[in-house]
Amino acid sequence: MNGPLLEVRDLRVAYGHVEAVRGVSLSVAAGEIVALIGPNGAGKSSTLNAIGGLLRPTGGSVRLEGRELAGVASHAAVAAGIVLVPEGRAILQRMSVAENLRIGAEARPWPGGREQARAAIEDQIRRFPSLQRRLDAPAGALSGGEQQMLAIARGVLARPRILLLDEPSMGLAPLLVRQIFDIVGDIHRQGTTILLVEQNARMALQVAQQAYVLERGEVALHGPAAELARDPRLQAAYLGGDVEAS
């Protein structure tokens, strides 16, 4: 494939008369993790939700492998291969853990049919041992960390061409944050392309290859994540002490 896997150009999102995303452009190559960081209210989640079909942009282009998807509904985005794990996890609380996993696996057809889908579910259960012990429990009874793991597992089971992760570490204890990022790295090493919005800028820049800094709905900086981590402006704003960059 020539060009990026995902290409976003001049994306705009408004809530009434308030424009939250003002001409954001970004690209994600196949096999990359790309991070979006920035202060609260910068438009990061709005950008991700517009790419994933939860918000209808007021302007701009969203192309996956050259196919225009701006403004499509979330189910159409998933069918095309854009899978969003939204902030707040959005799992099906009253359904069991096992049912949530099956629904994820049914989001897109598997080339090998049900047998391949069942094998994929087993792979995710092995990846998340704490879920294996709770398969029959209602998803709403899980801890915050377990719910996040379930949401990520369900997203991976939808066979994404690109996985959009919105604030996967939000509200988690530091030990669980490290565990979640280890899982994100493992998913990436197995070939999944990831676009990540994350409050923990330090961790995001460690795991990503490229990064964009959003401020007031616009791209303020972008470049290799390792270089941005050394940028004095980012160090002063987001990387000093306890990182808080959401």
Coordinates of N, CA and C in Angstrom, one line a residue:
M1 N 0.8 -1.2 0.0 CA 0.0 0.0 0.0 C 0.9 1.2 0.0
N2 N 0.6 2.1 -0.9 CA 1.3 3.4 -0.9 C 0.6 4.4 0.0
G3 N 1.3 5.3 0.7 CA 0.7 6.3 1.5 C 0.3 5.7 2.9
P4 N -0.2 6.6 3.7 CA -0.6 6.1 5.1 C -1.8 5.2 5.1
L5 N -1.9 4.4 6.2 CA -3.1 3.6 6.3 C -4.3 4.5 6.6
L6 N -4.2 5.5 7.6 CA -5.2 6.4 7.9 C -4.7 7.8 7.6
E7 N -5.5 8.6 6.9 CA -5.1 10.0 6.6 C -6.3 10.9 6.9
V8 N -6.1 11.8 7.8 CA -7.1 12.8 8.2 C -6.7 14.2 7.8
R9 N -7.5 14.9 7.1 CA -7.2 16.2 6.6 C -8.2 17.3 6.9
D10 N -7.8 18.3 7.6 CA -8.6 19.5 7.9 C -9.9 19.1 8.6
L11 N -9.8 18.2 9.5 CA -11.0 17.7 10.3 C -11.5 18.8 11.2
R12 N -12.8 19.0 11.1 CA -13.5 20.0 12.0 C -14.7 19.4 12.7
V13 N -14.8 19.7 14.0 CA -16.0 19.2 14.8 C -16.5 20.3 15.6
A14 N -17.8 20.5 15.6 CA -18.4 21.6 16.3 C -19.6 21.1 17.2
Y15 N -19.7 21.7 18.4 CA -20.8 21.5 19.3 C -21.7 22.7 19.3
G16 N -22.7 22.7 18.5 CA -23.5 24.0 18.3 C -22.6 25.0 17.6
H17 N -22.4 26.2 18.2 CA -21.6 27.2 17.6 C -20.1 27.2 18.1
V18 N -19.8 26.2 18.9 CA -18.4 26.1 19.4 C -17.7 25.0 18.6
E19 N -16.6 25.5 18.0 CA -15.8 24.5 17.2 C -14.7 23.9 18.1
A20 N -14.8 22.6 18.3 CA -13.9 21.9 19.2 C -12.6 21.4 18.5
V21 N -12.8 21.1 17.2 CA -11.7 20.6 16.4 C -11.6 21.5 15.2
R22 N -10.4 22.2 15.0 CA -10.3 23.2 14.0 C -9.2 22.9 13.0
G23 N -9.6 22.1 12.0 CA -8.6 21.8 11.0 C -7.5 20.9 11.3
V24 N -7.8 19.8 12.1 CA -6.7 18.9 12.4 C -6.4 18.0 11.2
S25 N -5.1 17.8 11.0 CA -4.6 16.9 10.0 C -3.6 16.0 10.6
L26 N -3.7 14.7 10.3 CA -2.8 13.7 10.8 C -2.8 12.5 9.9
S27 N -1.7 11.7 10.1 CA -1.6 10.4 9.3 C -1.0 9.4 10.2
V28 N -1.4 8.1 9.9 CA -1.0 7.0 10.7 C -0.5 5.9 9.6
A29 N 0.7 5.5 9.7 CA 1.2 4.5 8.8 C 0.8 3.1 9.4
A30 N 0.7 2.1 8.5 CA 0.4 0.8 8.9 C 1.5 0.3 9.9
G31 N 1.1 -0.3 11.0 CA 2.1 -0.8 11.9 C 2.6 0.1 13.0
E32 N 2.1 1.4 12.9 CA 2.5 2.4 13.9 C 1.6 2.5 15.1
I33 N 2.1 3.0 16.2 CA 1.3 3.6 17.3 C 1.5 5.1 17.2
V34 N 0.5 5.9 17.0 CA 0.5 7.3 17.0 C -0.3 7.8 18.2
A35 N 0.3 8.8 18.9 CA -0.3 9.3 20.1 C -0.8 10.7 19.9
L36 N -2.0 11.0 20.4 CA -2.5 12.4 20.5 C -2.5 12.8 22.0
I37 N -1.7 13.9 22.3 CA -1.7 14.4 23.6 C -2.0 15.9 23.6
G38 N -2.2 16.4 24.8 CA -2.6 17.8 24.9 C -3.4 18.1 26.1
P39 N -3.7 19.3 26.4 CA -4.4 19.7 27.6 C -5.9 19.3 27.5
N40 N -6.6 19.4 28.7 CA -8.0 19.2 28.7 C -8.7 20.2 27.7
G41 N -9.7 19.7 27.0 CA -10.4 20.5 26.1 C -9.7 20.8 24.8
A42 N -8.6 20.1 24.5 CA -7.8 20.4 23.3 C -8.5 19.8 22.0
G43 N -9.5 18.9 22.2 CA -10.1 18.3 21.1 C -9.7 16.9 20.7
K44 N -8.9 16.3 21.6 CA -8.4 15.0 21.3 C -9.4 13.9 21.2
S45 N -10.3 13.8 22.2 CA -11.4 12.8 22.1 C -12.4 13.1 21.0
S46 N -12.6 14.4 20.8 CA -13.5 14.8 19.7 C -13.0 14.3 18.3
T47 N -11.6 14.5 18.2 CA -11.0 14.1 17.0 C -11.1 12.6 16.8
L48 N -10.9 11.8 17.9 CA -10.9 10.3 17.8 C -12.4 9.9 17.5
N49 N -13.4 10.5 18.2 CA -14.8 10.1 18.0 C -15.2 10.4 16.6
A50 N -14.7 11.5 16.0 CA -15.1 11.8 14.6 C -14.5 10.8 13.6
I51 N -13.3 10.4 13.9 CA -12.7 9.4 13.1 C -13.4 8.0 13.2
G52 N -13.8 7.7 14.4 CA -14.5 6.4 14.7 C -16.0 6.4 14.4
G53 N -16.6 7.5 14.0 CA -18.0 7.5 13.6 C -18.9 7.8 14.7
L54 N -18.5 8.2 15.9 CA -19.4 8.6 17.0 C -19.8 10.0 16.9
L55 N -19.0 10.8 16.2 CA -19.4 12.2 16.0 C -19.3 12.5 14.5
R56 N -20.2 13.3 14.0 CA -20.2 13.7 12.6 C -19.4 15.0 12.5
P57 N -18.3 14.9 11.7 CA -17.5 16.2 11.5 C -18.3 17.2 10.7
T58 N -18.0 18.4 10.9 CA -18.6 19.5 10.2 C -17.7 19.8 8.9
G59 N -16.6 19.2 8.8 CA -15.7 19.4 7.6 C -14.5 18.5 7.7
G60 N -13.9 18.4 6.5 CA -12.6 17.6 6.5 C -12.8 16.2 5.9
S61 N -11.7 15.5 5.9 CA -11.6 14.2 5.2 C -11.0 13.2 6.2
V62 N -11.6 12.0 6.2 CA -11.1 10.8 6.9 C -11.0 9.7 5.9
R63 N -9.7 9.3 5.6 CA -9.5 8.2 4.6 C -8.8 7.0 5.2
L64 N -9.3 5.9 5.0 CA -8.7 4.6 5.4 C -8.3 3.9 4.2
E65 N -7.0 3.7 4.0 CA -6.5 3.1 2.7 C -7.1 3.7 1.5
G66 N -7.2 5.1 1.5 CA -7.8 5.8 0.4 C -9.3 5.9 0.3
R67 N -10.0 5.2 1.2 CA -11.5 5.2 1.1 C -12.0 6.3 2.0
E68 N -12.8 7.2 1.5 CA -13.4 8.3 2.3 C -14.4 7.8 3.3
L69 N -14.2 8.1 4.6 CA -15.2 7.6 5.6 C -15.7 8.7 6.5
A70 N -15.4 10.0 6.2 CA -15.8 11.1 7.0 C -17.4 11.1 7.1
G71 N -17.9 11.1 8.3 CA -19.3 11.2 8.5 C -20.1 9.9 8.5
V72 N -19.4 8.8 8.3 CA -20.1 7.5 8.3 C -20.5 7.2 9.8
A73 N -21.5 6.4 10.0 CA -21.9 5.9 11.3 C -20.8 5.0 11.8
S74 N -20.9 4.8 13.2 CA -19.8 4.0 13.8 C -19.8 2.6 13.3
H75 N -21.0 2.0 13.0 CA -21.0 0.6 12.5 C -20.4 0.5 11.2
A76 N -20.5 1.5 10.4 CA -19.9 1.5 9.0 C -18.4 1.7 9.2
A77 N -18.0 2.5 10.1 CA -16.5 2.6 10.4 C -15.9 1.3 10.8
V78 N -16.6 0.6 11.7 CA -16.2 -0.7 12.2 C -16.1 -1.7 11.0
A79 N -17.1 -1.7 10.2 CA -17.1 -2.6 9.0 C -15.9 -2.3 8.1
A80 N -15.5 -1.0 8.0 CA -14.4 -0.7 7.2 C -13.0 -1.0 7.9
G81 N -13.1 -1.2 9.2 CA -11.8 -1.5 9.9 C -11.4 -0.5 10.9
I82 N -12.1 0.6 11.2 CA -11.8 1.5 12.2 C -12.6 1.2 13.5
V83 N -11.9 0.7 14.5 CA -12.6 0.3 15.7 C -12.1 1.2 16.9
L84 N -13.1 1.8 17.5 CA -12.9 2.7 18.6 C -13.2 2.1 19.9
V85 N -12.3 2.1 20.9 CA -12.5 1.8 22.3 C -12.7 3.2 23.0
P86 N -13.9 3.6 23.3 CA -14.1 5.0 23.7 C -13.7 5.2 25.2
E87 N -13.5 6.5 25.5 CA -13.4 6.9 26.9 C -14.6 6.4 27.7
G88 N -14.3 5.8 28.9 CA -15.4 5.3 29.7 C -15.8 3.9 29.4
R89 N -15.0 3.2 28.4 CA -15.1 1.8 28.2 C -16.3 1.3 27.4
A90 N -17.5 1.8 27.7 CA -18.7 1.5 26.9 C -18.9 0.0 26.7
I91 N -18.6 -0.8 27.7 CA -19.0 -2.2 27.6 C -20.4 -2.4 27.9
L92 N -20.9 -3.6 27.6 CA -22.3 -3.9 27.9 C -22.5 -4.4 29.3
Q93 N -22.9 -3.5 30.2 CA -22.7 -3.8 31.6 C -23.5 -5.0 32.1
R94 N -24.7 -5.2 31.6 CA -25.6 -6.3 32.1 C -25.3 -7.6 31.5
M95 N -24.5 -7.6 30.4 CA -24.2 -8.8 29.8 C -22.9 -9.4 30.4
S96 N -22.7 -10.7 30.3 CA -21.5 -11.3 30.9 C -20.3 -10.9 30.1
V97 N -19.1 -11.2 30.7 CA -17.8 -11.0 30.1 C -17.8 -11.8 28.8
A98 N -18.2 -13.0 28.9 CA -18.1 -13.9 27.7 C -19.0 -13.4 26.6
E99 N -20.2 -12.9 26.9 CA -21.1 -12.3 25.9 C -20.5 -11.1 25.3
N100 N -19.8 -10.2 26.1 CA -19.2 -9.0 25.5 C -18.1 -9.4 24.5
L101 N -17.3 -10.4 24.8 CA -16.3 -10.9 23.9 C -16.9 -11.4 22.6
R102 N -17.9 -12.2 22.7 CA -18.6 -12.8 21.5 C -19.1 -11.6 20.6
I103 N -19.7 -10.6 21.2 CA -20.2 -9.5 20.4 C -19.0 -8.8 19.7
G104 N -17.9 -8.6 20.4 CA -16.8 -8.1 19.7 C -16.3 -8.9 18.5
A105 N -16.3 -10.2 18.7 CA -15.9 -11.1 17.6 C -16.8 -11.1 16.4
E106 N -18.1 -10.7 16.7 CA -19.1 -10.7 15.6 C -19.2 -9.4 14.9
A107 N -18.4 -8.4 15.2 CA -18.5 -7.1 14.6 C -18.1 -7.1 13.2
R108 N -17.1 -8.0 12.8 CA -16.7 -8.1 11.4 C -16.5 -9.6 11.1
P109 N -16.8 -10.0 9.9 CA -16.7 -11.5 9.6 C -15.3 -12.0 9.7
W110 N -15.1 -13.2 10.2 CA -13.8 -13.8 10.2 C -13.6 -14.7 9.0
P111 N -12.5 -14.6 8.3 CA -12.3 -15.4 7.1 C -12.4 -16.9 7.4
G112 N -12.0 -17.3 8.6 CA -12.2 -18.8 9.0 C -13.5 -19.1 9.7
G113 N -14.4 -18.2 9.7 CA -15.7 -18.4 10.3 C -15.7 -18.5 11.8
R114 N -16.7 -19.2 12.3 CA -16.9 -19.3 13.8 C -15.7 -20.0 14.5
E115 N -15.1 -20.9 13.8 CA -13.9 -21.6 14.5 C -12.8 -20.6 14.7
Q116 N -12.5 -19.8 13.7 CA -11.4 -18.8 13.9 C -11.8 -17.7 14.9
A117 N -13.1 -17.3 14.9 CA -13.6 -16.4 15.9 C -13.4 -16.9 17.4
R118 N -13.8 -18.2 17.5 CA -13.7 -18.8 18.9 C -12.2 -18.9 19.3
A119 N -11.3 -19.2 18.3 CA -9.9 -19.2 18.7 C -9.4 -17.8 19.1
A120 N -9.9 -16.8 18.4 CA -9.5 -15.4 18.7 C -9.9 -15.0 20.1
I121 N -11.2 -15.5 20.5 CA -11.7 -15.2 21.8 C -10.8 -15.9 22.8
E122 N -10.4 -17.1 22.6 CA -9.5 -17.8 23.5 C -8.1 -17.1 23.6
D123 N -7.6 -16.5 22.5 CA -6.4 -15.8 22.6 C -6.5 -14.6 23.5
Q124 N -7.6 -13.9 23.4 CA -7.8 -12.7 24.3 C -8.0 -13.1 25.7
I125 N -8.6 -14.2 26.0 CA -8.8 -14.7 27.4 C -7.4 -15.0 27.9
R126 N -6.5 -15.6 27.1 CA -5.2 -15.9 27.6 C -4.4 -14.6 27.8
R127 N -4.7 -13.6 27.0 CA -4.0 -12.3 27.2 C -4.4 -11.6 28.5
F128 N -5.7 -11.8 28.9 CA -6.2 -11.2 30.1 C -6.7 -12.2 31.1
P129 N -5.7 -12.8 31.8 CA -6.1 -13.9 32.7 C -7.2 -13.5 33.7
S130 N -7.2 -12.2 34.2 CA -8.2 -11.8 35.1 C -9.7 -12.0 34.6
L131 N -9.8 -11.8 33.2 CA -11.1 -12.0 32.6 C -11.5 -13.5 32.6
Q132 N -10.5 -14.4 32.5 CA -10.8 -15.8 32.4 C -11.6 -16.3 33.7
R133 N -11.2 -15.6 34.8 CA -11.9 -16.0 36.0 C -13.3 -15.4 36.2
R134 N -13.6 -14.5 35.3 CA -14.9 -13.8 35.4 C -15.8 -13.9 34.2
L135 N -15.6 -14.9 33.4 CA -16.3 -15.0 32.1 C -17.9 -15.0 32.3
D136 N -18.4 -15.6 33.4 CA -19.8 -15.6 33.6 C -20.4 -14.4 34.4
A137 N -19.5 -13.6 34.8 CA -19.9 -12.4 35.6 C -20.4 -11.3 34.7
P138 N -21.4 -10.5 35.2 CA -21.8 -9.3 34.5 C -20.6 -8.4 34.3
A139 N -20.5 -7.8 33.1 CA -19.4 -6.9 32.9 C -19.4 -5.7 33.8
G140 N -20.6 -5.3 34.3 CA -20.6 -4.2 35.2 C -20.1 -4.5 36.6
A141 N -19.9 -5.8 36.9 CA -19.4 -6.1 38.2 C -17.9 -6.1 38.2
L142 N -17.2 -5.9 37.1 CA -15.8 -5.9 37.1 C -15.2 -4.7 37.7
S143 N -13.9 -4.8 38.1 CA -13.2 -3.6 38.5 C -13.0 -2.6 37.3
G144 N -12.5 -1.4 37.6 CA -12.3 -0.5 36.5 C -11.2 -1.0 35.6
G145 N -10.1 -1.6 36.2 CA -9.1 -2.1 35.3 C -9.5 -3.3 34.5
E146 N -10.3 -4.2 35.1 CA -10.9 -5.3 34.3 C -11.8 -4.8 33.2
Q147 N -12.6 -3.8 33.5 CA -13.5 -3.3 32.5 C -12.7 -2.7 31.3
Q148 N -11.6 -2.1 31.6 CA -10.8 -1.5 30.5 C -10.1 -2.7 29.7
M149 N -9.7 -3.7 30.4 CA -9.2 -4.9 29.7 C -10.2 -5.5 28.8
L150 N -11.4 -5.6 29.3 CA -12.5 -6.2 28.5 C -12.8 -5.3 27.3
A151 N -12.8 -4.0 27.5 CA -13.1 -3.1 26.3 C -12.0 -3.2 25.3
I152 N -10.8 -3.3 25.7 CA -9.7 -3.5 24.7 C -9.8 -4.8 24.0
A153 N -10.0 -5.9 24.8 CA -10.1 -7.2 24.2 C -11.3 -7.2 23.2
R154 N -12.4 -6.6 23.5 CA -13.5 -6.6 22.6 C -13.2 -5.8 21.3
G155 N -12.4 -4.7 21.5 CA -12.0 -4.0 20.3 C -11.1 -4.8 19.4
V156 N -10.1 -5.5 20.0 CA -9.2 -6.3 19.2 C -10.0 -7.4 18.4
L157 N -11.0 -8.0 19.1 CA -11.8 -9.0 18.5 C -12.6 -8.6 17.3
A158 N -12.7 -7.3 17.1 CA -13.4 -6.7 15.9 C -12.5 -6.6 14.7
R159 N -11.3 -7.2 14.8 CA -10.4 -7.2 13.7 C -10.1 -5.9 13.1
P160 N -9.6 -4.9 13.9 CA -9.4 -3.6 13.4 C -8.2 -3.5 12.4
R161 N -8.4 -2.7 11.3 CA -7.3 -2.3 10.5 C -6.5 -1.2 11.3
I162 N -7.3 -0.4 12.1 CA -6.7 0.5 13.0 C -7.5 0.6 14.3
L163 N -6.9 0.5 15.4 CA -7.6 0.5 16.7 C -7.4 1.9 17.3
L164 N -8.5 2.5 17.7 CA -8.5 3.8 18.3 C -8.8 3.7 19.8
L165 N -7.8 4.1 20.6 CA -7.9 3.9 22.1 C -8.0 5.3 22.7
D166 N -9.1 5.6 23.4 CA -9.4 6.9 24.0 C -9.2 6.8 25.5
E167 N -8.1 7.3 26.0 CA -7.8 7.4 27.4 C -7.8 6.0 28.1
P168 N -7.1 5.1 27.6 CA -7.2 3.7 28.2 C -6.7 3.7 29.7
S169 N -5.9 4.6 30.2 CA -5.4 4.6 31.5 C -6.2 5.4 32.5
M170 N -7.3 6.1 32.0 CA -8.0 7.0 32.9 C -8.6 6.3 34.1
G171 N -8.4 6.9 35.2 CA -9.0 6.4 36.5 C -8.3 5.2 37.1
L172 N -7.2 4.7 36.5 CA -6.6 3.5 37.0 C -5.4 3.8 37.9
A173 N -5.2 2.9 38.8 CA -4.0 3.0 39.7 C -2.7 2.8 38.9
P174 N -1.6 3.4 39.3 CA -0.3 3.4 38.6 C 0.1 2.0 38.1
L175 N -0.1 1.0 39.0 CA 0.3 -0.4 38.6 C -0.5 -0.9 37.4
L176 N -1.8 -0.6 37.4 CA -2.7 -1.0 36.3 C -2.4 -0.2 35.1
V177 N -2.0 1.1 35.2 CA -1.6 1.9 34.0 C -0.4 1.2 33.3
R178 N 0.6 0.8 34.1 CA 1.7 0.1 33.5 C 1.3 -1.2 32.8
Q179 N 0.4 -1.9 33.4 CA -0.1 -3.2 32.8 C -0.9 -2.9 31.5
I180 N -1.7 -1.9 31.5 CA -2.5 -1.5 30.3 C -1.5 -1.2 29.2
F181 N -0.5 -0.4 29.4 CA 0.5 0.0 28.4 C 1.3 -1.2 27.9
D182 N 1.6 -2.2 28.8 CA 2.2 -3.4 28.3 C 1.3 -4.1 27.4
I183 N 0.0 -4.2 27.7 CA -0.9 -4.8 26.8 C -1.0 -4.1 25.4
V184 N -1.1 -2.8 25.5 CA -1.1 -2.0 24.2 C 0.1 -2.3 23.4
G185 N 1.3 -2.4 24.0 CA 2.5 -2.7 23.3 C 2.5 -4.1 22.7
D186 N 1.9 -5.1 23.4 CA 1.8 -6.4 22.9 C 0.8 -6.5 21.7
I187 N -0.3 -5.8 21.8 CA -1.2 -5.8 20.7 C -0.5 -5.2 19.5
H188 N 0.2 -4.1 19.7 CA 1.0 -3.5 18.5 C 2.0 -4.5 17.9
R189 N 2.7 -5.2 18.8 CA 3.7 -6.1 18.3 C 3.1 -7.3 17.5
Q190 N 1.9 -7.5 17.7 CA 1.2 -8.6 16.9 C 0.6 -8.0 15.7
G191 N 0.9 -6.8 15.3 CA 0.5 -6.2 14.0 C -0.6 -5.3 13.9
T192 N -1.2 -4.8 15.1 CA -2.3 -3.9 15.1 C -1.8 -2.5 15.1
T193 N -2.3 -1.7 14.1 CA -2.0 -0.2 14.1 C -2.9 0.5 15.1
I194 N -2.3 1.5 15.8 CA -3.1 2.1 16.9 C -3.0 3.6 16.9
L195 N -4.1 4.3 17.1 CA -4.1 5.7 17.3 C -4.6 5.9 18.7
L196 N -3.8 6.5 19.5 CA -4.0 6.6 21.0 C -4.2 8.0 21.5
V197 N -5.3 8.2 22.2 CA -5.4 9.5 23.0 C -5.2 9.1 24.4
E198 N -4.3 9.8 25.1 CA -3.9 9.4 26.5 C -3.5 10.6 27.3
Q199 N -4.0 10.5 28.6 CA -3.8 11.5 29.6 C -2.3 11.5 30.1
N200 N -1.7 10.3 30.1 CA -0.4 10.1 30.6 C 0.6 10.3 29.4
A201 N 1.0 11.6 29.2 CA 1.8 11.9 28.1 C 3.2 11.1 28.1
R202 N 3.8 11.0 29.3 CA 5.0 10.3 29.3 C 4.9 8.9 28.8
M203 N 3.9 8.1 29.3 CA 3.7 6.8 28.8 C 3.4 6.7 27.3
A204 N 2.5 7.6 26.9 CA 2.1 7.6 25.5 C 3.3 7.8 24.6
L205 N 4.2 8.8 24.9 CA 5.4 9.0 24.1 C 6.4 7.9 24.2
Q206 N 6.4 7.1 25.2 CA 7.3 5.9 25.3 C 6.8 4.8 24.4
V207 N 5.5 4.6 24.3 CA 5.0 3.5 23.5 C 4.8 3.9 22.0
A208 N 4.6 5.2 21.7 CA 4.3 5.6 20.3 C 5.6 5.8 19.5
Q209 N 5.4 5.7 18.1 CA 6.4 6.0 17.2 C 6.3 7.5 16.8
Q210 N 5.1 8.0 16.6 CA 4.8 9.3 16.2 C 3.8 9.9 17.2
A211 N 3.8 11.3 17.3 CA 2.9 11.9 18.2 C 2.4 13.3 17.6
Y212 N 1.2 13.7 18.0 CA 0.7 15.0 17.7 C 0.3 15.6 19.0
V213 N 0.6 16.9 19.2 CA 0.1 17.7 20.3 C -1.0 18.6 19.9
L214 N -2.2 18.5 20.5 CA -3.3 19.3 20.2 C -3.5 20.4 21.2
E215 N -3.7 21.6 20.8 CA -4.0 22.7 21.7 C -5.2 23.5 21.0
R216 N -6.2 23.7 21.8 CA -7.4 24.6 21.3 C -7.9 24.1 20.0
G217 N -7.9 22.8 19.8 CA -8.5 22.2 18.6 C -7.6 22.1 17.4
E218 N -6.4 22.5 17.6 CA -5.4 22.5 16.4 C -4.2 21.7 16.8
V219 N -3.5 21.3 15.7 CA -2.2 20.6 15.9 C -1.1 21.7 16.2
A220 N -0.6 21.6 17.4 CA 0.5 22.6 17.8 C 1.9 22.1 17.4
L221 N 2.1 20.8 17.6 CA 3.4 20.1 17.3 C 3.1 18.7 16.8
H222 N 4.0 18.2 16.0 CA 4.0 16.8 15.7 C 5.3 16.3 15.2
G223 N 5.6 15.1 15.3 CA 6.9 14.5 14.9 C 7.1 13.2 15.6
P224 N 8.3 12.6 15.5 CA 8.6 11.4 16.2 C 8.5 11.5 17.7
A225 N 7.9 10.5 18.3 CA 7.5 10.6 19.7 C 8.8 10.8 20.5
A226 N 9.9 10.1 20.2 CA 11.1 10.2 21.0 C 11.7 11.7 20.9
E227 N 11.5 12.3 19.8 CA 12.0 13.7 19.7 C 11.1 14.6 20.5
L228 N 9.8 14.4 20.4 CA 8.9 15.3 21.2 C 9.1 15.1 22.7
A229 N 9.4 13.9 23.1 CA 9.7 13.7 24.5 C 10.8 14.5 25.0
R230 N 11.7 14.9 24.1 CA 12.9 15.7 24.5 C 12.7 17.2 24.3
D231 N 11.5 17.6 23.7 CA 11.2 19.0 23.4 C 11.0 19.8 24.7
P232 N 11.8 20.8 24.9 CA 11.6 21.6 26.2 C 10.2 22.1 26.4
R233 N 9.5 22.4 25.3 CA 8.1 22.9 25.5 C 7.2 21.9 26.1
L234 N 7.3 20.6 25.6 CA 6.5 19.6 26.1 C 7.0 19.2 27.5
Q235 N 8.2 19.2 27.7 CA 8.7 18.8 29.1 C 8.2 19.8 30.1
A236 N 8.1 21.1 29.8 CA 7.6 22.0 30.7 C 6.1 21.9 30.9
A237 N 5.4 21.6 29.8 CA 3.9 21.6 29.9 C 3.3 20.3 30.4
Y238 N 3.9 19.2 29.9 CA 3.3 17.9 30.1 C 4.1 16.8 30.8
L239 N 5.4 17.0 30.8 CA 6.3 15.9 31.3 C 7.0 16.1 32.6
G240 N 6.6 17.2 33.3 CA 7.3 17.4 34.6 C 6.5 16.8 35.7
G241 N 7.2 16.1 36.5 CA 6.5 15.4 37.7 C 5.5 14.5 37.2
D242 N 4.3 14.5 37.9 CA 3.2 13.6 37.5 C 2.6 14.1 36.3
V243 N 2.6 13.3 35.2 CA 2.1 13.8 34.0 C 0.6 13.9 34.0
E244 N 0.1 14.9 33.5 CA -1.4 15.1 33.3 C -1.6 15.9 32.0
A245 N -1.9 15.2 31.0 CA -1.9 15.8 29.7 C -3.1 15.4 28.9
S246 N -4.3 15.5 29.5 CA -5.5 15.1 28.8 C -6.4 16.3 28.8

